[in-house]
Amino acid sequence: MGAKTWATPVAWLGRRVIRATSELAEFLRFLKEVFHWTFHRPFRVQLIFSQMEFIGNQSLNIVLVSGLAVGAVFGLQIGAVFQVFSAENLMGAATGRALCQELAPLVTAILLTWRAGSSMTAEIATMKVNEQVDAMEAMAVDPVSYLVVPRFLASLTIVPLLCAVFIFIGVLGAFIAGVFLFNVDQGQFVEKITNVVAPRDIWRGLVKSFVFSGLMAAICCRYGLRASGGAKGVGKATTNSVVVTLLAILAVDVVITYFQIVW
Amino acid sequence: MIEFKDVTKSFGQHKVLDRLNLQIPAGQITFVIGKSGEGKSVTIKHIMGLLKPDFGRVVVDGEDITDLGIDEIRQYRRRFGMLFQHAALFDSMTVGENVIFPLKEHVKMPEHEMLKRVEEVLTQAGLPGIQHKFPTELSTGEKKRVGLARALVSRPQFILYDEPTTGMDPLVSEMIDELIVKTSQEEKNLTSIVISHDLKAALATAENIVFLYKGQVALAGPPEAFRSSKDPVVRQFFAGKVAGPMEFL
């Protein structure tokens, strides 16, 4: 009896582990295919540029608004704490560092997953359920080469740039909050930032953003290509891709942050 | 000629093709018919190299394609054109971009010659001058014809039609059937394979019919062989009756 009550949760856990492992193995095989087509002909430059326009240009407004808001709000929060210790001059430095190393890459990735990643999944999933992906294969065109690689490369190129924009505009938001609400001296604000925030901090953030963007494009495209079951399947694939991408980004963020701090 | 030699394919416990032996002659219109779930689409996927048999061989023009590698199979698929059940046109592209797609991917020729070829096949499909339109602006019948133009544009050796008239009204169905015959006559040495439930169309259009039942060929031959067949399963299928020896799962 005792063995039986233990067996069910253990079996459930075992099944989960096996499923997760096989999903991961499948995803790694998919990534291998993406890398294969990244370095093999045909190189679809026009498609890459079109995706860069979609991911980058069309996401710029949301990145600008969010960057300004996040920078200002974070600046306000930090400023309120620092004011207790009469150290509000340091709010720019603290906000700048947090933006560079963590906030900008993470929030940009979340925004881009929500706006561009979900769209990637929905578009490819719709093509999949309407047999357009099958048609592509029937015409001897590899869907990974045609649909995934341009989105993957465009994301790798554009998302770190958007992250850089986010950092800049976030610092501007913090500057506005600091100078106009906490009466921080403009020169002090800039001086503390340049003293505390090193190029290495910006570089760390951009590395994170680069990894997040690759993850986002790969996971979202993979969910699109695996979709089935009509409109409901497209919706399910889109929701799942966003959830899984965000969880994966958070998990990878912990790992990268650990290594960046240790090394 | 396309040959299936003892081809067996199962999905889980369900055996879809059971030692299937089949011959599809070159240069003819062959209809592959059978009730739903009898392996018609699985057969077509084996021909395209989209599925591999569990056992047996698929031989095309004397070449065994069963174990071809991924690059070889992609090269092999260039010999095919395929018209999908719902045309499967790319929504984000215009008609012209859809039809030119296989040429841009695989054929090295000047752009103006490609455009000329696109106009040629669209005219052949009865839709000249609609290159600028998007698939959403077309009727179902027009989409099918654009799909056919796309399948033909790179002058394939084989053309596969997956349920070309399913869900169509009788007029559009007849028009598509006529187009299949016209295309077969106009394109030299074109082997047409049609997956269909449409018995009337098969008898009127096909030069060769293959009837699949329980994963095997129940009867194959010209339409006359089917009209005169005394096989109870064939008779039941042609009569469209539920009562009879045919098993329904």
PDB file of C-alpha atoms in Angstrom, chain B residues 181 199-206 223 227:
ATOM      1  CA  VAL B 181      -6.571  17.003 -68.186  1.00  0.00           C
ATOM      2  CA  LEU B 199     -15.334   8.824 -58.181  1.00  0.00           C
ATOM      3  CA  LYS B 200     -17.120  10.638 -60.958  1.00  0.00           C
ATOM      4  CA  ALA B 201     -14.021  12.701 -61.647  1.00  0.00           C
ATOM      5  CA  ALA B 202     -11.780   9.654 -61.436  1.00  0.00           C
ATOM      6  CA  LEU B 203     -13.841   7.737 -63.990  1.00  0.00           C
ATOM      7  CA  ALA B 204     -14.079  10.736 -66.298  1.00  0.00           C
ATOM      8  CA  THR B 205     -10.515  12.022 -66.007  1.00  0.00           C
ATOM      9  CA  ALA B 206      -8.123   9.244 -65.038  1.00  0.00           C
ATOM     10  CA  PRO B 223     -11.546   3.215 -65.490  1.00  0.00           C
ATOM     11  CA  ARG B 227     -16.796  -0.081 -64.111  1.00  0.00           C
TER      12      ARG B 227
END
